[in-house]
mmCIF file of C-alpha atoms in Angstrom:
data_model
loop_
_atom_site.group_PDB
_atom_site.id
_atom_site.type_symbol
_atom_site.label_atom_id
_atom_site.label_comp_id
_atom_site.label_asym_id
_atom_site.label_seq_id
_atom_site.Cartn_x
_atom_site.Cartn_y
_atom_site.Cartn_z
ATOM 1 C CA SER A 1 -16.900 42.000 73.956
ATOM 2 C CA GLN A 2 -13.905 41.355 71.720
ATOM 3 C CA ALA A 3 -15.267 43.128 68.594
ATOM 4 C CA PRO A 4 -14.970 46.734 69.918
ATOM 5 C CA THR A 5 -11.457 45.943 71.188
ATOM 6 C CA LEU A 6 -10.358 44.667 67.758
ATOM 7 C CA LEU A 7 -11.922 47.714 66.074
ATOM 8 C CA GLN A 8 -10.182 50.053 68.510
ATOM 9 C CA GLU A 9 -6.841 48.322 67.879
ATOM 10 C CA ALA A 10 -7.336 48.578 64.098
ATOM 11 C CA PHE A 11 -7.866 52.351 64.445
ATOM 12 C CA GLN A 12 -4.790 52.652 66.680
ATOM 13 C CA THR A 13 -2.639 50.743 64.182
ATOM 14 C CA ARG A 14 -3.916 52.898 61.311
ATOM 15 C CA TYR A 15 -3.138 56.028 63.345
ATOM 16 C CA LEU A 16 0.424 54.804 64.033
ATOM 17 C CA ILE A 17 0.945 54.045 60.329
ATOM 18 C CA GLN A 18 -0.172 57.607 59.565
ATOM 19 C CA CYS A 19 2.211 58.913 62.259
ATOM 20 C CA THR A 20 5.216 57.376 60.475
ATOM 21 C CA ASN A 21 4.459 59.692 57.523
ATOM 22 C CA GLU A 22 4.455 62.837 59.670
ATOM 23 C CA MET A 23 7.840 64.570 59.599
ATOM 24 C CA ASN A 24 7.430 65.916 63.155
ATOM 25 C CA VAL A 25 6.953 62.406 64.614
ATOM 26 C CA ASN A 26 9.990 60.960 66.370
ATOM 27 C CA ILE A 27 10.424 57.506 64.745
ATOM 28 C CA PRO A 28 13.064 56.239 67.256
ATOM 29 C CA GLN A 29 10.758 57.173 70.140
ATOM 30 C CA LEU A 30 7.817 55.373 68.491
ATOM 31 C CA ALA A 31 9.909 52.240 67.920
ATOM 32 C CA ASP A 32 11.380 52.341 71.429
ATOM 33 C CA THR A 33 7.875 52.478 72.930
ATOM 34 C CA LEU A 34 7.057 49.243 71.092
ATOM 35 C CA PHE A 35 10.329 47.652 72.243
ATOM 36 C CA GLU A 36 9.516 48.578 75.854
ATOM 37 C CA ARG A 37 6.164 46.806 75.575
ATOM 38 C CA THR A 38 7.926 43.556 74.656
ATOM 39 C CA ALA A 39 9.424 43.558 78.173
ATOM 40 C CA ASN A 40 5.928 42.976 79.589
ATOM 41 C CA SER A 41 5.217 39.688 81.363
ATOM 42 C CA SER A 42 1.898 39.164 79.513
ATOM 43 C CA TRP A 43 2.134 37.250 76.228
ATOM 44 C CA VAL A 44 -0.837 39.232 74.850
ATOM 45 C CA VAL A 45 0.920 42.592 75.335
ATOM 46 C CA VAL A 46 4.206 41.300 73.868
ATOM 47 C CA PHE A 47 2.574 39.598 70.878
ATOM 48 C CA LYS A 48 0.526 42.726 70.076
ATOM 49 C CA ALA A 49 3.651 44.906 70.242
ATOM 50 C CA LEU A 50 5.350 42.595 67.717
ATOM 51 C CA ILE A 51 2.283 42.608 65.446
ATOM 52 C CA THR A 52 2.123 46.422 65.551
ATOM 53 C CA THR A 53 5.833 46.589 64.699
ATOM 54 C CA HIS A 54 5.260 44.223 61.767
ATOM 55 C CA HIS A 55 2.318 46.359 60.567
ATOM 56 C CA LEU A 56 4.494 49.479 60.628
ATOM 57 C CA MET A 57 7.312 47.696 58.779
ATOM 58 C CA MET A 58 4.845 46.642 56.077
ATOM 59 C CA TYR A 59 2.577 49.674 55.753
ATOM 60 C CA GLY A 60 4.358 52.545 57.493
ATOM 61 C CA ASN A 61 6.777 55.042 56.014
ATOM 62 C CA GLU A 62 10.125 53.560 55.006
ATOM 63 C CA ARG A 63 11.766 55.665 57.732
ATOM 64 C CA PHE A 64 10.416 53.168 60.272
ATOM 65 C CA ILE A 65 12.120 50.064 58.843
ATOM 66 C CA GLN A 66 15.230 52.165 58.141
ATOM 67 C CA TYR A 67 15.443 52.997 61.826
ATOM 68 C CA LEU A 68 14.933 49.367 62.872
ATOM 69 C CA ALA A 69 17.654 48.284 60.436
ATOM 70 C CA SER A 70 20.069 50.864 61.882
ATOM 71 C CA ARG A 71 19.835 49.444 65.412
ATOM 72 C CA ASN A 72 22.402 46.915 66.612
ATOM 73 C CA THR A 73 19.729 44.885 68.385
ATOM 74 C CA LEU A 74 15.989 44.642 67.933
ATOM 75 C CA PHE A 75 13.983 42.081 69.851
ATOM 76 C CA ASN A 76 15.837 39.941 72.354
ATOM 77 C CA LEU A 77 13.088 37.454 73.167
ATOM 78 C CA ASN A 78 14.855 34.110 72.699
ATOM 79 C CA ASN A 79 14.202 33.255 76.365
ATOM 80 C CA TYR A 80 10.750 34.825 76.650
ATOM 81 C CA LEU A 81 8.228 32.781 78.636
ATOM 82 C CA ASP A 82 4.847 33.742 80.092
ATOM 83 C CA LYS A 83 4.261 31.231 82.920
ATOM 84 C CA SER A 84 0.973 32.711 84.128
ATOM 85 C CA ALA A 85 -1.266 30.232 82.261
ATOM 86 C CA MET A 86 -1.060 27.215 79.959
ATOM 87 C CA GLN A 87 -1.860 29.363 76.915
ATOM 88 C CA GLY A 88 1.047 31.609 77.902
ATOM 89 C CA TYR A 89 3.464 28.680 77.526
ATOM 90 C CA ASP A 90 2.098 27.850 74.069
ATOM 91 C CA MET A 91 2.039 31.434 72.804
ATOM 92 C CA SER A 92 5.533 32.173 74.156
ATOM 93 C CA THR A 93 6.969 29.693 71.634
ATOM 94 C CA PHE A 94 5.399 31.646 68.773
ATOM 95 C CA ILE A 95 6.469 34.985 70.254
ATOM 96 C CA ARG A 96 10.091 33.796 70.209
ATOM 97 C CA ARG A 97 9.783 32.609 66.595
ATOM 98 C CA TYR A 98 7.923 35.720 65.449
ATOM 99 C CA SER A 99 10.488 38.058 67.012
ATOM 100 C CA ARG A 100 13.282 36.160 65.231
ATOM 101 C CA TYR A 101 11.502 36.702 61.914
ATOM 102 C CA LEU A 102 11.114 40.455 62.530
ATOM 103 C CA ASN A 103 14.803 40.641 63.461
ATOM 104 C CA GLU A 104 15.669 38.855 60.202
ATOM 105 C CA LYS A 105 13.391 41.148 58.168
ATOM 106 C CA ALA A 106 15.167 44.202 59.609
ATOM 107 C CA LEU A 107 18.574 42.580 59.013
ATOM 108 C CA SER A 108 17.685 41.966 55.352
ATOM 109 C CA TYR A 109 16.937 45.666 54.966
ATOM 110 C CA ARG A 110 20.194 46.531 56.707
ATOM 111 C CA LEU A 111 22.172 44.330 54.280
ATOM 112 C CA VAL A 112 20.552 45.378 50.988
ATOM 113 C CA ALA A 113 18.740 48.676 51.808
ATOM 114 C CA VAL A 114 15.485 47.386 50.323
ATOM 115 C CA ASP A 115 12.427 45.532 51.613
ATOM 116 C CA PHE A 116 12.125 42.382 49.492
ATOM 117 C CA THR A 117 8.346 42.387 49.955
ATOM 118 C CA LYS A 118 8.029 45.850 48.365
ATOM 119 C CA MET A 119 10.529 45.776 45.502
ATOM 120 C CA LYS A 120 9.546 46.232 41.861
ATOM 121 C CA ARG A 121 8.641 42.907 40.257
ATOM 122 C CA GLY A 122 8.215 41.618 36.721
ATOM 123 C CA ILE A 123 10.566 41.170 33.789
ATOM 124 C CA ASP A 124 12.195 44.580 34.367
ATOM 125 C CA GLY A 125 12.018 44.279 38.166
ATOM 126 C CA VAL A 126 14.911 44.366 40.635
ATOM 127 C CA MET A 127 15.504 40.606 40.953
ATOM 128 C CA ARG A 128 15.124 39.901 37.217
ATOM 129 C CA THR A 129 17.655 42.561 36.165
ATOM 130 C CA MET A 130 20.257 42.077 38.927
ATOM 131 C CA ASN A 131 23.762 41.089 37.778
ATOM 132 C CA ALA A 132 25.183 37.664 38.673
ATOM 133 C CA GLU A 133 27.558 38.857 41.404
ATOM 134 C CA LYS A 134 24.871 40.813 43.263
ATOM 135 C CA LEU A 135 22.348 38.005 42.731
ATOM 136 C CA LEU A 136 24.627 35.464 44.428
ATOM 137 C CA LYS A 137 24.901 37.781 47.454
ATOM 138 C CA THR A 138 21.205 38.700 47.579
ATOM 139 C CA LEU A 139 19.482 35.322 47.152
ATOM 140 C CA PRO A 140 20.965 33.832 50.383
ATOM 141 C CA ILE A 141 19.627 36.877 52.282
ATOM 142 C CA ILE A 142 16.131 36.188 50.907
ATOM 143 C CA GLN A 143 16.581 32.508 51.812
ATOM 144 C CA ASN A 144 17.462 33.408 55.413
ATOM 145 C CA GLN A 145 14.426 35.679 55.747
ATOM 146 C CA LEU A 146 12.104 33.044 54.259
ATOM 147 C CA ASP A 147 13.582 30.411 56.596
ATOM 148 C CA ALA A 148 12.855 32.606 59.626
ATOM 149 C CA LEU A 149 9.293 33.137 58.380
ATOM 150 C CA LEU A 150 8.641 29.434 57.774
ATOM 151 C CA ASP A 151 10.128 28.605 61.195
ATOM 152 C CA PHE A 152 6.976 30.147 62.725
ATOM 153 C CA ASP A 153 5.633 26.679 61.904
ATOM 154 C CA ALA A 154 2.108 26.901 63.323
ATOM 155 C CA ASN A 155 -0.442 24.223 62.496
ATOM 156 C CA PRO A 156 -4.184 25.051 62.243
ATOM 157 C CA ASN A 157 -4.865 23.676 65.754
ATOM 158 C CA GLU A 158 -2.402 26.195 67.216
ATOM 159 C CA LEU A 159 -3.991 29.229 65.535
ATOM 160 C CA THR A 160 -6.525 29.406 68.345
ATOM 161 C CA ASN A 161 -6.989 33.128 69.039
ATOM 162 C CA GLY A 162 -7.225 36.490 67.307
ATOM 163 C CA VAL A 163 -3.722 37.563 68.344
ATOM 164 C CA ILE A 164 -1.750 34.681 66.815
ATOM 165 C CA ASN A 165 -4.102 34.739 63.798
ATOM 166 C CA ALA A 166 -3.235 38.403 63.186
ATOM 167 C CA ALA A 167 0.483 37.536 63.255
ATOM 168 C CA PHE A 168 -0.055 34.581 60.911
ATOM 169 C CA MET A 169 -1.949 36.765 58.420
ATOM 170 C CA LEU A 170 0.934 39.267 58.256
ATOM 171 C CA LEU A 171 3.415 36.410 57.837
ATOM 172 C CA PHE A 172 1.251 34.984 55.050
ATOM 173 C CA LYS A 173 1.262 38.331 53.203
ATOM 174 C CA ASP A 174 5.044 38.604 53.580
ATOM 175 C CA SER A 175 5.525 35.000 52.420
ATOM 176 C CA ILE A 176 3.706 35.640 49.111
ATOM 177 C CA ARG A 177 5.714 38.770 48.309
ATOM 178 C CA LEU A 178 8.980 37.306 49.557
ATOM 179 C CA PHE A 179 8.524 34.180 47.460
ATOM 180 C CA ALA A 180 7.728 36.303 44.385
ATOM 181 C CA ALA A 181 11.083 38.111 44.766
ATOM 182 C CA TYR A 182 12.862 34.809 45.489
ATOM 183 C CA ASN A 183 11.325 33.090 42.459
ATOM 184 C CA GLU A 184 12.240 35.974 40.136
ATOM 185 C CA GLY A 185 15.797 35.883 41.462
ATOM 186 C CA ILE A 186 16.031 32.147 40.749
ATOM 187 C CA ILE A 187 14.699 32.647 37.192
ATOM 188 C CA ASN A 188 17.383 35.312 36.674
ATOM 189 C CA LEU A 189 20.005 32.941 38.130
ATOM 190 C CA LEU A 190 19.026 30.188 35.685
ATOM 191 C CA GLU A 191 19.122 32.615 32.755
ATOM 192 C CA ARG A 192 22.610 33.845 33.700
ATOM 193 C CA TYR A 193 23.983 30.477 34.772
ATOM 194 C CA PHE A 194 25.973 29.596 31.646
ATOM 195 C CA ASP A 195 27.713 32.979 31.575
ATOM 196 C CA MET A 196 28.970 32.618 35.157
ATOM 197 C CA LYS A 197 32.496 31.792 36.292
ATOM 198 C CA LYS A 198 33.187 28.314 37.654
ATOM 199 C CA ASN A 199 33.149 29.354 41.336
ATOM 200 C CA GLN A 200 29.918 31.313 40.758
ATOM 201 C CA CYS A 201 28.358 28.196 39.202
ATOM 202 C CA LYS A 202 29.042 26.223 42.385
ATOM 203 C CA GLU A 203 27.400 28.953 44.469
ATOM 204 C CA GLY A 204 24.485 29.184 42.051
ATOM 205 C CA LEU A 205 23.893 25.437 42.100
ATOM 206 C CA ASP A 206 23.854 25.432 45.912
ATOM 207 C CA ILE A 207 21.345 28.325 45.955
ATOM 208 C CA TYR A 208 19.167 26.519 43.412
ATOM 209 C CA LYS A 209 19.110 23.288 45.448
ATOM 210 C CA LYS A 210 18.122 25.274 48.559
ATOM 211 C CA PHE A 211 15.318 26.899 46.572
ATOM 212 C CA LEU A 212 13.867 23.464 45.772
ATOM 213 C CA ALA A 213 13.945 22.495 49.476
ATOM 214 C CA ARG A 214 12.194 25.722 50.480
ATOM 215 C CA MET A 215 9.467 25.141 47.878
ATOM 216 C CA THR A 216 8.408 22.074 49.880
ATOM 217 C CA LYS A 217 8.344 23.982 53.186
ATOM 218 C CA LEU A 218 6.461 26.890 51.644
ATOM 219 C CA SER A 219 3.791 24.588 50.192
ATOM 220 C CA GLU A 220 3.228 23.181 53.720
ATOM 221 C CA PHE A 221 2.900 26.738 55.090
ATOM 222 C CA LEU A 222 0.368 27.603 52.367
ATOM 223 C CA LYS A 223 -1.669 24.471 53.182
ATOM 224 C CA VAL A 224 -2.053 25.786 56.740
ATOM 225 C CA ALA A 225 -3.144 29.160 55.319
ATOM 226 C CA GLU A 226 -5.806 27.400 53.257
ATOM 227 C CA GLN A 227 -6.986 25.322 56.234
ATOM 228 C CA VAL A 228 -7.483 28.397 58.426
ATOM 229 C CA GLY A 229 -9.700 30.027 55.817
ATOM 230 C CA ILE A 230 -7.444 32.335 53.786
ATOM 231 C CA ASP A 231 -9.069 32.799 50.371
ATOM 232 C CA GLN A 232 -7.697 30.306 47.839
ATOM 233 C CA GLY A 233 -7.534 33.102 45.275
ATOM 234 C CA ASP A 234 -4.859 34.769 47.448
ATOM 235 C CA ILE A 235 -2.722 31.608 47.647
ATOM 236 C CA PRO A 236 -0.263 31.083 44.753
ATOM 237 C CA ASP A 237 -0.335 27.784 42.864
ATOM 238 C CA LEU A 238 3.142 26.383 43.469
ATOM 239 C CA THR A 239 2.458 23.454 41.122
ATOM 240 C CA GLN A 240 2.964 25.829 38.182
ATOM 241 C CA VAL A 241 6.432 26.680 39.486
ATOM 242 C CA SER A 242 7.048 22.990 40.258
ATOM 243 C CA VAL A 243 6.364 21.920 36.654
ATOM 244 C CA HIS A 244 8.934 24.445 35.439
ATOM 245 C CA ILE A 245 11.433 23.124 37.993
ATOM 246 C CA ILE A 246 10.852 19.466 37.049
ATOM 247 C CA LEU A 247 11.640 20.305 33.416
ATOM 248 C CA ILE A 248 14.610 22.550 34.085
ATOM 249 C CA ASN A 249 16.128 20.588 36.990
ATOM 250 C CA PRO A 250 17.912 17.815 35.010
ATOM 251 C CA ILE A 251 19.046 20.317 32.381
ATOM 252 C CA ILE A 252 20.555 22.683 34.945
ATOM 253 C CA LEU A 253 22.186 19.855 36.883
ATOM 254 C CA PHE A 254 23.682 18.378 33.701
ATOM 255 C CA PHE A 255 25.320 21.641 32.654
ATOM 256 C CA ALA A 256 26.159 22.527 36.250
ATOM 257 C CA PHE A 257 28.159 19.339 36.718
ATOM 258 C CA LEU A 258 29.941 19.814 33.383
ATOM 259 C CA LYS A 259 30.777 23.415 34.188
ATOM 260 C CA ILE A 260 32.397 22.549 37.530
ATOM 261 C CA GLY A 261 34.259 19.614 36.018
ATOM 262 C CA VAL A 262 32.136 16.664 37.192
ATOM 263 C CA TYR A 263 30.873 14.265 34.533
ATOM 264 C CA PRO A 264 27.746 12.346 35.603
ATOM 265 C CA SER A 265 28.286 9.594 33.002
ATOM 266 C CA ASN A 266 25.618 7.195 34.343
ATOM 267 C CA HIS A 267 22.784 9.572 33.599
ATOM 268 C CA SER A 268 24.252 11.803 30.922
ATOM 269 C CA SER A 269 22.625 10.023 27.962
ATOM 270 C CA GLN A 270 19.122 10.259 29.493
ATOM 271 C CA ILE A 271 19.664 13.897 30.433
ATOM 272 C CA TYR A 272 21.014 14.682 26.979
ATOM 273 C CA SER A 273 17.834 13.160 25.498
ATOM 274 C CA LEU A 274 15.733 15.388 27.761
ATOM 275 C CA LEU A 275 17.808 18.337 26.654
ATOM 276 C CA CYS A 276 17.061 17.644 22.988
ATOM 277 C CA ILE A 277 13.308 17.556 23.715
ATOM 278 C CA TYR A 278 13.106 20.839 25.641
ATOM 279 C CA ILE A 279 15.618 23.013 23.775
#
């Protein structure tokens, strides 16, 4: 039956996580073994190797993700296709997308030497205290990682087996933590906006607009999570963030346009009225 197999795999994953904390364990060799398994023709073997890698990135010693980030190439599965059965065709699509996300997660670490899903949060956290220059470089990296995650794009009807469900659950956990870092970075950006230089304001405005677009995609992803039975208590309420954005959006845009020398005269009186209400 499937239950003993799943239990056995859970023990194996836990053992590998423990291995990453042992100083005598060869991390490159461990990672390379997982890479070799992704060359298998069976979608089940490949998918499980990716899931195990993701587990170790999330819960293993930091040495593991450091090693992945130091490699020039990780997973090269853009053309992967298991033709042995109809399910193989379907799952191959998600293997390609999942591998791209793991590549992007490792690249993020390579660029900033931190895992966005593990960084200190809150008012004195990393993203809230970052200076404007670093913030403008870091937020696009978070955006790219979140894009790769949301590109997994599975609907509830496609989450049909334990393997893809395990991958989706790890992606869900990453999405919550990644969005928390992203959201705190955007709050910091808004707070620093009026002290920025003109060229920084243009960059900041572009980042802010992209954040709004990703809010929509993330809410769709979270709806899928809810439909497949993830506890509602674990799913953040994006409407609370949305209300804040609806209030701040016209204010930011008004000042943003003024700062970069564009005067939106048609709407300026209405926006100014809004400004008087909320400030």
